[in-house]
Every structure is written in C-alpha cells, then in structure tokens.
Amino acid sequence: MEVTSNQFKQEASKALRNPVLQKALGHIEEGFVEARNQAARRLPEFEQMRDRARDIKAHAIDNLGFYLSQFEDQVIAQGGQVHWAADAQEAREIVAAICLDQGARNIAKSKSMVTEEIELGPYLEAKGLASVETDLGEYIIQLRDEKPSHIIAPIIHLSKEQVSDTFYEHHQKHGYFDKLTERSALVKQARSVLRKSFMNADVGITGANFLVAETGSVVLVTNEGNGDLVTTIPDTHIVVTGIEKVVPTMDDCHTLLRVLVRSATGQDTTSYVSFFTGAKRPGDAAGPSNFHVVLVDNGRSDMVGGVNHDMLRCIRCGACLNHCPVYANIGGHAYGSVYPGPMGAVLTPQLAGVEQAIDLPNASTFCGKCEEVCPVRIPLPSLMRHWREEEFARHLTPKPMRFGLGMWSWLGRQPALYRVVLSMVQRVLGLFAKRGWVKHLPMGTSWTLYRDMKAPKGGSFQQQWRRR
Amino acid sequence: MAEASTKGKRVALFATCLVDLMRPNVGFAAARLIEDAGYQLEVPEGQTCCGQPAYNGGDRAAAVAAALYTIDVLSGFDYVVLPSGSCAAMISRHYPTLFEKGSANHDRAVALAARTFELTVFLADIAKTELSSSSTIGAITYHDSCSGLRELGIHDQPRKLLSAMEGVTISEMKNPDTCCGFGGTFCIKYPEISSRLAERKASDIVQTGASTLVAGDVGCMLNIEGKLHRQGSDIKVRHVAEILADMVDD
Ligand code: SF4
C-alpha cells in the first residue's frame, strides 16, 4: 500500500491552517458524533449489542479458515466464483482479468475501501479499463483526482463550493454549463450524469460490509442505492473485499448491521441494505450472470494471532475517526493513507510497514475516546502502543525523544539525584519567569510557542513536605 | 451488613512527578484530605515517576523497571492514593500487564493495583467522606481527564464531592470529556495539534462563565492553564484537591 504518512507533521500543520478544511471538519460533531450518541441512547440494549458484535467478530476471526471455506462453498453452490488474492497485485490482476474476459468497456464501481487499499482504479485505468465511481463522494474524489479523507464520508474535507467548482469544470462535457450553488441541484446533476454510467455498465464492482458464511451472501450498506444499480444492470458483478469480513450466520450479520450503522452515521439503518447471493438463476428477473468474489488477504492473515489480531474485528464504521480529537482537527489526508484516524494508526503500519508510518501510532493523546465508541470494542490505544514499542525496538523513535525518555526513566530510579534535578528544573523555570509566568523557554519552545507556564516555587513537594 | 470502616489505616500518598515538580500545593492539599478523612498518612521516601512516559513512549523495558521500583517504594501500605487519574491508572490498570501472569512480580503488581486509588475515588468510594468544608470559589467548571474518566470511570466522584461544598457551584462546559490535548509527550511531539485541542477546550471553558476550571490531573491543568493565560484570560485553574481542601495557593 502506497502511503505518504511520513509527511504527517507537515500535512497536519497545513490542515490546521486551512480555513476551508476547518469549516468542513466542523460538521463532524453534529453530523456524526451527536448522531451516533443519540442512536446509542435510543437503543437501551446498544451496549450489550456491542458485546455481541465483538464476540461474533472475534469468533469468526478465530475460525477464519473454516468460515471462509464455508462461504466459498456456498458462493459456488449459488453459481458464483471465488478468487483468493494473497496481495494487492494479485487482487488487481484478478479483477482486470475478469473485466478483460468480459470485454468490459464500462465499469461502474460502488464505494469500497479495499479497492482504495489495493489501488484498483489507477491499475484498471492503465489497462484501458476505465471505471466510474458511483458513490457521490467517491465520484467527486475521482473527478478531483484526490484520495478519500474518511472511510465512510470520503469528501468530508470538501465544501459545497468546492464541489460546485468541480462539477462546473467536469460536467460541461455532459452539457451542463451552469454553476450550481444549491446542494440539491448538485446532487441532481450528479445523478443524471451517473445515470448514464449505470445504464451502460457491463461490469459492476462493489465492496462488501459482511460475507455470510452459511448462505454465501455478500452484504452491502449504502445510502444512495448505487450499490444496487451497479449490480443489477451489468451482467458481471465483482465483489472485492477483505477476508476478515466473513461472519458465520445471517443472524450474526444482522447484529453487526445494527451496531455498524448506528456507530457510523447514527441512523437506525441505512437507506439500502443489499444482499447479493450468487449469480442470476433461471427465472430471475434481473441480476448478473457472472458473480465473482475476490477475497483479498494483503497482510490480513499475518495479523491472526499477532499483536494486532483484535484489529481484524474492525467493521470500518468510522466512529473512531469521528470521535477522535486529533482527526476532528486535522482531517484524514494528513495521515497519508486511505485508512486515517485511530483505526488507520493501527492498520497503516501493518499494511505499509511501520517505518512508512512512524508518526501515526504516536499522533494520539491516548484519550481513549476511540475505544469508548468502537462498536466491536477494539482496544485501539493499546494497539497503537504496540506500534510505539515496535518503533522503539527498531530505533525508529526520534532520537531526542528516545534520549529524553531514557534519561527520565533512569533518573526515576535514582531518588537522590531525582530530587536534585527537580529542584534544578524548578530554579531554571524560576529564572525564566516574569511575574510568576514563563512565556519563553529556549529548550521548551514546543510548549512556550503555544502556551504559558506558571513557574512552580518553593522547592519540590517532597522537599517541602520533609521541611514541614 | 455494616461495612467495616477503613479509618485509621495506613495510606501512602504517591504525589506523582508533575505534582512534585510543578504543583507542590496539590500534594499538600491531597495529604490534608486524606488525613482529615481519618487515615494515617505517609509520603513514602524515594518516590519518583510511575513510568508512564516510558510506557506510552514504547520503552517497555524502562516501564517495567519503573514499575518494579515503584512497587518497592509503595509496599507495605493499606492504600496508595494519587492525585492523578492517569498515574493511578498506570499503576492499577497497566502495571499488571507488564509482567507475565503467574510470576511473582505479576502477583505484586496485581496486589498493588488492588489497593491503589485516585484521590477522589478514594475519598468518595472508599473513605465515603462527607466534606463539611466550604469555599469562596463560586462557579467552577470541571474537566474530565481522559485516563481517569475512561480507564478508571471517574466522573461522578469529583462532582459529588465538589457540589457538597458550600460556596461551590458547578457549571458544566460543552464536552467536558473531550481531550485537552496534553497527552503526556504528545504535547511536545505534536505541539501544533495539541495547541489546537487546548484552544477548543479553553473556548468551551470560557463559555461557561465560570471563574475557575477544576481538574484532577496536573498535566491537563498545565496545558489548559497555559493556554488560558496565553489568551489573556484570568480564569484560574485548580486541582480538585485544592478546592476540596480549600487550599488555594495564590
Ligand atoms: S476500529 Fe472500531 S470504531 Fe474504528 S472503524 Fe473499526 S470498527 Fe469502527
């Protein structure tokens, strides 16, 4: 996975100074945080349901091989095909081969984070297989040649005006020459442009939210209904998804759907929940004749039994992003990965290599809000801490930090010297203080560029206590 | 069944390095509260830092060494009390995870964890203190420190203790449980992001109209106080112990 996560600091700094982005991020609180919290309050058994959801996913991951092969058998029994992709390259090749085999000219895609992860779009394009994103947000991202900045709300970073400019620039070739200002007008225009892509598509590509082992069903939630259109008109439906999406039964799937949607958008359910089970049968009114499921591993099976095992429970709801105070202030692009925020801070180092994403597990205050809201109770701060340990062990921790931590830890075991150093530090702070406040500290500008510090006085607590 | 009183037992005050260095007054206030609640208070010699910076910085070996050192310093007491949610959580939640289950050190860590409490939890839930003190502080607003809130479930205890005091009214801010941006070394590693979080917190505080911000962790206090002061605000920032003991030092 290509990432630019090692530019985190610079990008975060830019994000903090970008007024358009800051305004756009302001919608997260009302649109997602409040909505999720209200949804949780409306459902008295929500917390118990989260426990169930955690247990279902944990069980499925512990028996991954079993449920995946059950799923495969069921898909085949329903007239579909299953393809196993060990990594991103294999996955891309499999999808391209199916498209070429079908003589595809028009490919319609619905939103899928796994296709972002494996960078499917650019690969298909290079093979002359252009695909159109049909989720409104992803479509706008595609026109702007950007990456999504949120796993469920890809254009959370954009303003209405930016979308208007983008449509004005790209829709003239479709015969639209007016600059639109109303949200509803923008949606309407996108709908009529996209309608053509749906009608002409010969291959539809979707992701999956869940794979149901007992029935071989692929389950997809959307609010726009594009998932259904992408799969009913074309004769070929390709599902590209991660192996961790499998759950044992339809009942399990329903429990997960209930926590997923509430955690994601605060809705009780999405406008559309689609179940795709196999290829078109004789007598079916519609549906694809060719039904393919590409199961992508791409580093996931390496996580089984390892320190990041629990991360395989993730159902990509985005709650940890929405509720993260860091994400809420810098947005998703600064993370330099399609998986941003707390879940990305765990997944990105796993998928791209921790040396490619040194900042991500560190750019958290460990406030624990992500773990508090995660529907499947993934201990995200502990997993980030594992990465910090890995970085420390591999000497990837910045040298001054490593040195400072080492000194402080050593000092902590020399109580006499510790007391001397504490009173020295107090004295130094006193020297720099004016009327009791330190406003500039040459060796502490990380602090004093942004805040003052009240100078302590009278010696350390322990000194004063003994003197009492 | 009447609960056996815990009064008269030996309590170790673990001041924490930030109190030791930056806010000695918080240590004195905590000590008075514990003594007034009827306990035999001691400040064990040789106490330093609980090892949290190393633990969260990925230096597990140093965290283990700090834990072993601190377990020794704090051995032999009935209770260990800290005026900090995050350091109390370090000892009671994280120390046991540093050692292999079944090992002697694990047993010692678990035993220490079981008798370690954050100050307001100790006062409200163990000592069941009925404070009769009063204060002239007036309207305050309370910031929930993240570790205390989410690792130890501290929410009602400080509010209950504070609102029992004459002369104290709590005016809740919007999102009292949103992180202030301190985050230990986070504020040094990512100062710009940290500062933005502190700005948001400061603005929520200012909006309450309260003249004092009260919190239970000196780390958060330094961050919020530093930001408020830089902005020219005269809102005072106090530790919950300072208010409860009515021992404000300036
Ligand atoms: S880690 Fe949890 S909260 Fe975050 S996206 Fe995954 S399931 Fe949702």
XYZ file of C-alpha atoms and ligand atoms in Angstrom:
726
model
C 0.000 0.000 0.000
C 1.439 3.343 -1.060
C 1.344 5.851 1.757
C 2.707 9.326 2.416
C 2.264 9.035 6.157
C 5.775 10.185 6.974
C 4.759 13.709 5.986
C 2.205 13.667 8.762
C 3.572 16.616 10.711
C 3.800 18.988 7.764
C 0.416 17.927 6.431
C -1.242 18.232 9.832
C 0.229 21.691 10.194
C -1.170 22.720 6.797
C -4.536 21.240 7.678
C -4.725 23.252 10.885
C -4.204 26.419 8.860
C -6.664 25.602 6.094
C -9.856 27.533 6.866
C -11.983 25.728 4.261
C -10.986 22.356 5.665
C -11.509 23.534 9.230
C -15.012 24.671 8.415
C -15.798 21.382 6.684
C -14.498 19.384 9.653
C -16.831 21.348 11.870
C -19.716 19.242 10.522
C -18.356 16.060 12.051
C -19.561 16.847 15.529
C -23.182 17.426 14.671
C -23.391 15.121 11.684
C -21.665 12.096 13.157
C -20.731 12.393 16.813
C -24.085 13.649 18.041
C -25.957 11.357 15.664
C -24.090 8.300 16.915
C -24.573 9.215 20.552
C -28.287 9.768 20.083
C -28.647 6.480 18.242
C -26.842 4.720 21.080
C -29.125 6.345 23.649
C -32.253 5.436 21.690
C -31.429 1.765 21.919
C -31.253 0.563 25.532
C -29.530 -2.681 24.567
C -26.876 -0.974 22.460
C -24.020 -1.758 24.853
C -24.974 -5.440 25.075
C -25.248 -5.499 21.308
C -21.697 -4.193 21.065
C -20.547 -7.070 23.253
C -22.368 -9.485 20.945
C -20.830 -7.823 17.908
C -17.351 -8.081 19.404
C -17.873 -11.754 20.225
C -19.249 -12.598 16.781
C -16.302 -10.990 15.030
C -13.796 -12.492 17.460
C -15.248 -15.948 16.871
C -15.236 -15.508 13.103
C -11.610 -14.349 13.122
C -10.584 -17.230 15.377
C -12.134 -19.614 12.850
C -11.375 -17.648 9.741
C -10.330 -20.565 7.565
C -13.435 -22.549 8.421
C -15.911 -19.770 7.687
C -14.144 -18.622 4.547
C -14.279 -22.084 3.043
C -17.919 -22.422 4.044
C -18.549 -19.106 2.356
C -16.684 -20.222 -0.748
C -18.712 -23.461 -0.972
C -21.942 -21.526 -0.672
C -20.984 -18.975 -3.311
C -20.092 -21.764 -5.723
C -23.322 -23.588 -4.922
C -25.184 -20.394 -5.835
C -23.470 -20.207 -9.189
C -20.749 -17.733 -8.252
C -16.961 -17.883 -8.260
C -14.486 -17.131 -5.506
C -10.947 -15.876 -6.121
C -8.243 -15.710 -3.488
C -5.805 -12.813 -3.707
C -2.737 -13.005 -1.494
C -1.821 -9.380 -2.019
C -2.849 -6.183 -3.747
C -1.147 -7.058 -7.020
C -2.901 -10.409 -7.277
C -6.221 -8.802 -6.455
C -5.782 -6.166 -9.152
C -4.784 -8.770 -11.711
C -7.766 -10.975 -10.909
C -10.196 -8.094 -11.304
C -8.564 -6.879 -14.512
C -8.592 -10.392 -15.967
C -12.318 -10.781 -15.295
C -13.013 -7.399 -16.859
C -10.930 -8.171 -19.935
C -12.526 -11.583 -20.201
C -15.940 -9.963 -20.272
C -14.756 -7.474 -22.856
C -15.723 -4.757 -20.436
C -15.908 -1.252 -21.758
C -17.788 0.474 -18.982
C -17.148 -0.389 -15.391
C -19.288 1.076 -12.638
C -17.969 0.964 -9.083
C -19.613 1.497 -5.777
C -17.653 2.651 -2.746
C -15.136 0.179 -1.357
C -12.211 0.850 0.940
C -10.484 -2.364 -0.107
C -10.376 -1.178 -3.716
C -8.807 2.035 -2.419
C -6.335 -0.002 -0.379
C -5.257 -2.042 -3.400
C -5.385 0.999 -5.691
C -7.621 -0.754 -8.148
C -8.862 2.302 -10.055
C -5.490 3.511 -11.383
C -4.491 -0.052 -12.259
C -7.623 -0.653 -14.311
C -7.216 2.672 -15.994
C -3.666 1.801 -17.018
C -5.068 -1.348 -18.604
C -7.534 0.731 -20.588
C -10.363 -0.277 -18.297
C -11.809 2.985 -17.075
C -14.149 2.713 -14.138
C -16.587 5.274 -12.805
C -17.152 5.713 -9.098
C -20.883 5.917 -8.470
C -20.960 6.800 -4.797
C -21.405 10.555 -4.867
C -18.461 11.273 -2.599
C -16.156 8.848 -4.372
C -17.286 10.252 -7.726
C -16.295 13.754 -6.660
C -12.967 12.460 -5.364
C -12.409 10.735 -8.688
C -13.108 13.918 -10.642
C -10.744 15.850 -8.401
C -8.093 13.134 -8.521
C -7.911 13.049 -4.744
C -7.974 10.363 -2.112
C -10.852 9.910 0.297
C -10.263 11.591 3.646
C -12.679 9.447 5.635
C -13.578 5.777 5.338
C -17.319 6.339 5.131
C -17.547 10.019 4.188
C -14.841 10.396 1.548
C -15.408 14.097 0.909
C -15.842 15.255 4.486
C -12.929 17.620 3.783
C -14.689 19.473 0.963
C -17.015 22.443 0.998
C -20.134 22.752 -1.132
C -18.393 25.476 -3.127
C -15.501 23.168 -3.977
C -17.940 20.538 -5.197
C -19.720 23.156 -7.243
C -16.429 24.203 -8.865
C -15.559 20.595 -9.605
C -18.876 19.916 -11.316
C -18.651 23.148 -13.250
C -15.255 22.097 -14.545
C -16.086 18.482 -15.367
C -19.741 18.456 -16.324
C -19.578 20.838 -19.256
C -18.767 17.897 -21.486
C -22.071 16.417 -20.399
C -23.888 19.579 -21.394
C -24.152 21.318 -18.031
C -22.874 24.861 -18.161
C -24.403 26.431 -15.076
C -22.548 26.913 -11.865
C -24.726 25.402 -9.177
C -24.972 26.642 -5.621
C -27.703 24.503 -4.088
C -26.818 21.159 -2.562
C -29.935 19.538 -4.036
C -29.120 20.831 -7.519
C -25.600 19.416 -7.283
C -26.949 16.028 -6.261
C -29.487 16.092 -9.074
C -26.850 16.906 -11.659
C -24.534 14.173 -10.417
C -27.421 11.743 -10.527
C -28.196 12.420 -14.156
C -24.541 12.231 -15.175
C -24.065 8.996 -13.249
C -27.285 7.505 -14.594
C -25.521 7.008 -17.929
C -22.690 5.128 -16.271
C -25.168 2.803 -14.618
C -27.113 2.145 -17.786
C -24.031 1.496 -19.909
C -22.049 -0.530 -17.404
C -21.111 -4.063 -18.375
C -19.222 -4.786 -15.144
C -20.155 -3.625 -11.666
C -17.583 -3.640 -8.876
C -18.573 -3.364 -5.237
C -17.035 -3.959 -1.850
C -18.764 -5.769 0.968
C -19.600 -4.967 4.553
C -20.144 -8.581 5.506
C -19.876 -12.017 3.937
C -22.308 -14.532 5.370
C -20.744 -17.984 5.506
C -23.939 -20.027 5.900
C -25.626 -18.557 2.822
C -22.749 -17.285 0.700
C -24.330 -13.832 0.734
C -22.467 -10.598 0.243
C -23.946 -7.750 2.275
C -23.574 -4.105 1.369
C -24.913 -0.972 3.044
C -25.331 2.291 1.158
C -27.405 5.410 1.499
C -27.560 6.218 -2.177
C -28.716 2.951 -3.663
C -25.842 2.981 -6.113
C -24.747 -0.421 -4.852
C -27.959 -1.918 -6.216
C -27.765 -0.143 -9.557
C -24.157 -1.161 -10.063
C -25.085 -4.802 -9.573
C -28.447 -5.205 -11.272
C -27.767 -3.717 -14.685
C -24.322 -5.089 -15.637
C -24.068 -8.746 -16.468
C -20.984 -9.183 -14.283
C -20.687 -8.332 -10.607
C -17.258 -8.409 -8.976
C -17.091 -8.129 -5.209
C -13.680 -7.091 -3.891
C -13.313 -7.429 -0.175
C -11.070 -8.386 2.726
C -11.029 -11.878 4.164
C -11.907 -10.553 7.628
C -15.429 -9.629 6.518
C -16.833 -13.119 6.916
C -19.367 -13.852 9.671
C -20.974 -17.228 10.415
C -24.703 -16.635 10.075
C -27.337 -14.249 8.794
C -28.351 -13.648 12.404
C -24.812 -12.581 13.243
C -24.840 -10.316 10.243
C -27.988 -8.594 11.493
C -26.448 -7.891 14.888
C -23.413 -6.408 13.202
C -25.518 -4.324 10.828
C -27.354 -2.825 13.768
C -24.183 -1.664 15.513
C -22.400 -0.748 12.285
C -24.945 1.729 11.021
C -25.629 3.321 14.390
C -21.913 3.761 15.012
C -21.258 5.061 11.520
C -23.988 7.579 10.772
C -26.325 7.342 13.745
C -29.103 6.001 11.542
C -31.088 3.004 12.747
C -30.419 1.504 9.366
C -29.051 2.757 6.068
C -31.428 3.594 3.216
C -30.309 0.471 1.396
C -29.056 -2.831 2.737
C -28.365 -5.165 -0.164
C -27.854 -8.911 -0.029
C -26.215 -10.488 -3.058
C -26.392 -14.251 -3.159
C -24.873 -15.879 -6.198
C -25.487 -15.363 -9.892
C -28.783 -14.860 -11.685
C -30.880 -18.012 -11.625
C -33.186 -19.191 -14.372
C -36.364 -17.226 -13.955
C -34.747 -14.331 -12.044
C -35.953 -11.013 -13.407
C -32.578 -9.331 -13.058
C -29.069 -9.783 -11.727
C -25.635 -10.586 -13.064
C -24.933 -13.821 -14.895
C -21.388 -13.724 -13.591
C -20.884 -13.326 -9.871
C -17.283 -13.127 -8.641
C -15.986 -12.603 -5.149
C -12.329 -11.622 -4.805
C -11.156 -12.305 -1.267
C -8.184 -10.099 -0.518
C -5.652 -11.030 2.126
C -2.998 -8.333 1.654
C -1.416 -8.737 5.084
C -4.554 -9.710 6.985
C -3.707 -13.328 7.701
C -0.377 -12.138 9.119
C -2.388 -10.339 11.795
C -4.068 -13.504 13.034
C -2.615 -14.446 16.404
C -0.314 -11.430 16.440
C -0.390 -8.223 18.457
C -2.889 -6.690 16.030
C -5.205 -9.682 15.988
C -8.041 -7.657 17.522
C -7.887 -5.167 14.667
C -9.315 -7.823 12.361
C -12.648 -7.245 14.106
C -12.856 -3.756 12.586
C -16.069 -3.249 10.609
C -14.937 0.062 9.097
C -17.687 2.130 10.673
C -15.583 5.269 11.009
C -16.718 6.036 14.570
C -13.149 6.147 15.832
C -12.334 8.803 13.231
C -15.370 10.930 14.032
C -14.782 10.870 17.753
C -11.005 11.329 17.626
C -9.999 14.839 18.715
C -6.903 14.663 16.520
C -8.764 13.519 13.397
C -11.514 16.071 14.036
C -8.948 18.864 13.905
C -6.707 17.785 11.038
C -8.951 15.628 8.847
C -7.938 12.466 7.047
C -5.445 13.494 4.376
C -2.694 14.355 6.857
C -2.469 10.667 7.758
C -1.262 9.976 4.220
C -3.170 6.712 3.992
C -6.613 5.593 2.889
C -7.046 4.421 6.472
C -6.763 7.510 8.694
C -7.551 8.250 12.327
C -7.173 5.706 15.114
C -8.068 2.657 13.022
C -5.573 3.853 10.417
C -2.914 4.396 13.053
C -3.123 0.668 13.708
C -3.765 -0.605 10.176
C -1.478 1.590 8.116
C 1.755 0.482 9.827
C 0.536 -3.094 9.460
C -0.210 -2.824 5.751
C 2.513 -0.428 4.624
C 5.256 -1.132 7.172
C 5.717 0.810 10.386
C 8.766 2.608 9.015
C 6.443 4.157 6.424
C 4.079 5.477 9.069
C 6.167 6.344 12.101
C 4.002 9.222 13.264
C 0.617 7.592 13.037
C 0.644 5.489 16.220
C 2.230 8.424 18.046
C -0.214 11.074 16.903
C -2.721 10.177 19.562
C -3.176 11.607 23.026
C -4.383 8.162 24.137
C -7.551 9.853 25.284
C -9.337 6.564 24.718
C -12.422 8.019 23.048
C -11.944 5.710 20.045
C -12.040 2.611 22.197
C -15.039 4.012 24.043
C -17.092 4.216 20.849
C -15.711 1.335 18.778
C -18.719 -0.929 18.184
C -16.580 -4.064 18.335
C -14.540 -2.791 21.287
C -11.112 -2.823 19.686
C -8.553 -1.580 22.246
C -7.139 0.945 19.787
C -4.817 2.804 22.207
C -3.210 -0.475 23.311
C -2.661 -1.452 19.690
C -1.114 1.936 18.951
C 1.112 1.421 21.970
C 2.282 -1.877 20.477
C 3.423 0.015 17.409
C 5.252 2.529 19.585
C 7.033 -0.398 21.214
C 7.909 -1.799 17.827
C 9.268 1.579 16.743
C 11.295 1.872 19.921
C 12.707 -1.615 19.488
C 13.666 -0.839 15.895
C 15.183 2.557 16.758
C 12.572 4.390 14.716
C 11.593 6.620 17.647
C 13.107 10.082 17.065
C 16.486 10.302 18.814
C 15.778 13.262 21.128
C 12.611 11.568 22.365
C 14.415 8.295 22.886
C 17.204 10.038 24.764
C 14.809 12.077 26.894
C 12.705 9.079 27.830
C 15.803 7.093 28.675
C 17.227 9.821 30.910
C 13.958 10.372 32.716
C 13.464 6.644 33.298
C 16.970 6.240 34.617
C 16.575 9.262 36.863
C 13.367 7.786 38.219
C 15.391 5.046 39.824
C 17.958 7.400 41.453
C 15.785 9.124 44.059
C 18.509 11.370 45.491
C 19.588 12.625 42.096
C 15.951 12.885 41.006
C 15.317 15.309 43.860
C 18.347 17.398 42.916
C 17.296 17.553 39.272
C 13.748 18.525 40.209
C 14.909 21.467 42.278
C 17.283 22.494 39.496
C 14.481 22.452 36.959
C 12.329 24.495 39.310
C 15.104 27.028 39.685
C 15.608 27.284 35.922
C 11.891 27.793 35.380
C 12.018 30.481 38.059
C 14.841 32.262 36.223
C 12.820 32.427 33.017
C 9.622 33.506 34.740
C 8.294 37.021 34.699
C 5.754 37.806 37.388
C 5.426 34.098 38.011
C 4.861 33.010 34.410
C 7.222 31.513 31.857
C 6.419 32.817 28.401
C 9.508 31.696 26.596
C 11.765 28.763 27.303
C 14.645 28.228 24.840
C 14.715 24.466 25.450
C 10.966 24.165 25.679
C 9.619 26.040 22.685
C 7.286 23.153 21.854
C 5.459 24.345 24.918
C 6.050 28.071 25.010
C 5.321 28.798 21.361
C 1.716 27.988 22.161
C 1.171 28.315 25.892
C 2.486 29.906 29.054
C 3.627 28.030 32.108
C 3.147 29.023 35.706
C 6.534 28.707 37.403
C 6.497 26.438 40.439
C 8.020 27.797 43.609
C 9.354 26.801 46.973
C 11.049 23.544 46.062
C 9.548 20.212 45.103
C 6.611 18.770 47.004
C 8.773 16.133 48.638
C 11.349 18.723 49.731
C 8.690 20.965 51.189
C 6.986 18.023 52.852
C 10.171 16.967 54.644
C 10.808 20.561 55.723
C 7.345 20.974 57.183
C -24.382 -5.901 56.841
C -22.417 -2.917 58.040
C -19.192 -2.366 56.144
C -16.060 -2.430 58.257
C -14.630 1.059 58.496
C -11.339 1.624 56.752
C -10.482 4.562 59.011
C -7.142 4.577 60.726
C -5.462 2.526 58.015
C -2.103 3.464 56.548
C -2.286 5.412 53.326
C 0.667 6.198 51.094
C 0.398 9.398 49.106
C 2.101 8.987 45.748
C 2.387 12.618 44.739
C 3.381 11.965 41.075
C 6.295 13.677 39.383
C 4.199 16.506 37.971
C 2.836 17.449 41.398
C 6.298 17.093 42.876
C 7.789 19.426 40.297
C 5.042 21.760 39.144
C 2.306 21.900 41.795
C 3.573 21.054 45.292
C 0.427 22.594 46.731
C -1.657 19.776 45.258
C 0.389 17.300 47.293
C -0.284 19.224 50.500
C -3.979 19.506 49.722
C -4.241 15.781 48.983
C -2.372 14.965 52.193
C -4.735 17.084 54.263
C -7.825 15.494 52.686
C -6.575 12.007 53.418
C -5.643 12.901 56.997
C -8.916 14.705 57.614
C -10.735 11.635 56.381
C -9.204 9.783 59.300
C -6.279 7.915 57.806
C -2.678 7.579 58.832
C -0.930 9.363 56.011
C 2.631 8.862 54.828
C 4.598 10.179 51.904
C 6.923 7.267 51.132
C 10.558 8.251 50.636
C 12.154 7.660 47.282
C 9.018 8.041 45.200
C 9.634 9.408 41.705
C 7.722 8.888 38.455
C 5.309 5.987 37.834
C 6.901 5.250 34.446
C 4.028 6.332 32.282
C 6.156 8.370 29.831
C 8.309 5.325 29.087
C 5.300 3.039 28.852
C 3.477 5.251 26.370
C 6.702 6.046 24.554
C 7.208 2.394 23.672
C 10.116 1.786 26.037
C 8.695 -1.273 27.714
C 11.897 -2.262 29.463
C 12.087 1.121 31.171
C 8.401 0.904 32.071
C 8.999 -2.479 33.690
C 11.971 -1.076 35.628
C 9.925 1.910 36.801
C 7.099 -0.374 37.850
C 9.396 -2.648 39.850
C 10.986 0.359 41.513
C 7.633 1.923 42.381
C 6.148 -1.362 43.611
C 9.028 -1.488 46.115
C 8.583 2.109 47.226
C 4.862 1.600 47.768
C 4.960 -1.757 49.503
C 3.525 -2.239 52.970
C 0.636 0.222 52.894
C -3.076 -0.464 53.115
C -3.827 2.031 50.376
C -1.928 4.039 47.818
C -3.608 7.273 46.753
C -2.648 9.524 43.846
C -3.935 12.976 42.951
C -3.956 11.939 39.284
C -6.232 9.698 37.239
C -3.619 8.882 34.647
C -0.887 7.868 37.109
C -3.399 5.920 39.205
C -4.474 4.107 36.026
C -0.839 3.437 35.162
C -0.421 1.568 38.441
C -3.816 -0.041 38.744
C -4.521 -0.863 35.101
C -1.173 -1.093 33.357
C 1.396 -2.346 35.861
C -0.156 -5.840 35.923
C 0.098 -6.054 32.113
C 3.864 -5.511 32.281
C 4.557 -8.874 33.909
C 3.904 -12.426 32.961
C 0.862 -13.915 34.624
C 1.806 -16.254 37.435
C 5.175 -14.600 38.067
C 5.991 -13.191 41.497
C 6.233 -9.689 40.032
C 2.828 -10.045 38.440
C 1.375 -11.009 41.809
C 2.979 -7.991 43.418
C 1.735 -5.683 40.652
C -1.797 -7.061 40.986
C -1.699 -6.636 44.763
C -0.545 -3.033 44.449
C -3.127 -2.353 41.749
C -5.894 -3.562 44.048
C -5.057 -1.077 46.767
C -4.269 1.904 44.532
C -6.848 4.658 44.074
C -7.163 8.056 42.518
C -7.826 10.681 45.192
C -11.494 11.498 44.509
C -12.339 7.812 44.126
C -10.638 7.142 47.435
C -12.463 9.956 49.192
C -15.890 9.284 47.698
C -15.964 5.492 47.392
C -13.532 4.136 49.992
C -13.418 6.738 52.754
C -17.011 7.794 51.964
C -16.016 11.237 53.118
C -18.716 13.751 53.935
C -16.980 17.054 53.354
C -18.277 19.807 55.523
C -15.858 22.394 54.222
C -16.779 25.488 52.319
C -15.045 27.617 49.757
C -15.370 31.100 48.366
C -14.511 29.896 44.884
C -18.030 30.273 43.417
C -18.787 28.986 39.945
C -16.416 26.350 38.661
C -16.378 24.093 35.627
C -14.897 20.588 35.682
C -12.714 18.999 33.016
C -12.739 15.203 32.934
C -9.222 13.978 32.365
C -9.193 11.201 29.786
C -7.398 8.412 31.648
C -9.313 8.976 34.849
C -12.614 9.017 33.020
C -12.115 6.157 30.599
C -9.704 3.868 32.417
C -10.993 4.374 35.950
C -14.549 5.576 35.402
C -14.014 8.780 37.379
C -16.917 11.082 36.643
C -19.376 11.348 39.498
C -16.898 11.280 42.388
C -15.298 14.719 41.953
C -18.645 16.282 41.095
C -20.288 14.761 44.131
C -17.511 15.917 46.458
C -17.364 19.392 44.965
C -21.072 20.031 44.921
C -21.356 19.015 48.565
C -19.219 22.037 49.448
C -20.840 25.237 50.432
C -19.917 28.060 48.081
C -19.163 25.861 45.077
C -21.434 25.583 42.059
C -20.565 23.528 39.010
C -21.383 24.950 35.634
C -20.751 22.189 33.093
C -18.957 23.028 29.862
C -19.799 21.629 26.449
C -17.944 18.328 26.079
C -16.198 18.188 29.474
C -14.891 14.767 28.401
C -13.090 15.917 25.255
C -9.320 15.673 25.478
C -7.489 18.951 26.210
C -4.575 17.894 24.007
C -1.971 17.327 26.714
C -1.420 13.608 26.178
C 1.912 13.347 28.019
C 4.701 13.630 25.464
C 2.073 14.241 22.760
C 2.128 17.955 23.601
C 5.846 18.048 22.843
C 5.777 15.741 19.807
C 2.796 17.414 18.113
C 2.652 20.885 19.654
C 0.502 22.430 16.954
C -2.220 19.794 17.184
C -2.010 19.817 20.952
C -2.378 23.572 20.963
C -5.479 23.436 18.783
C -7.103 20.963 21.129
C -6.233 23.219 24.065
C -7.753 26.206 22.253
C -11.004 24.339 21.802
C -11.019 23.317 25.427
C -10.264 26.885 26.528
C -13.127 28.226 24.479
C -15.568 25.695 25.976
C -14.362 26.738 29.431
C -14.685 30.452 28.764
C -18.233 29.946 27.506
C -19.405 28.619 30.870
C -18.677 31.936 32.547
C -17.068 30.062 35.444
C -14.142 31.781 37.127
C -12.279 28.546 37.888
C -11.501 25.418 35.926
C -11.078 22.371 38.110
C -9.435 19.131 37.008
C -7.943 16.048 38.556
C -4.654 15.786 36.654
C -1.823 18.287 36.739
C -0.836 17.503 33.131
C -4.188 18.694 31.789
C -4.100 21.634 34.191
C -0.735 22.889 32.942
C -1.888 22.644 29.353
C -5.240 24.348 29.871
C -3.871 26.953 32.254
C -1.005 27.752 29.911
C -3.407 28.238 27.027
C -5.887 30.338 29.011
C -3.093 32.556 30.326
C -1.588 32.980 26.857
C -5.007 34.119 25.678
C -5.135 36.694 28.451
C -7.919 35.002 30.363
C -7.977 35.361 34.149
C -9.779 32.072 34.708
C -7.964 30.187 37.457
C -7.009 26.560 37.046
C -7.112 24.391 40.172
C -6.711 20.797 41.109
C -9.787 19.221 42.644
C -7.777 18.546 45.807
C -7.014 22.246 46.203
C -10.703 23.122 46.101
C -11.819 20.261 48.333
C -9.193 21.127 50.945
C -9.830 24.835 50.443
C -6.080 25.285 49.998
C -5.566 27.568 47.059
C -2.030 28.860 46.939
C -2.261 32.301 45.365
S -11.728 0.489 14.735
Fe -13.790 0.280 15.583
S -14.587 2.386 15.533
Fe -12.811 2.353 14.174
S -13.627 1.930 12.139
Fe -13.059 -0.051 13.027
S -14.927 -0.795 13.987
Fe -15.242 1.382 13.625
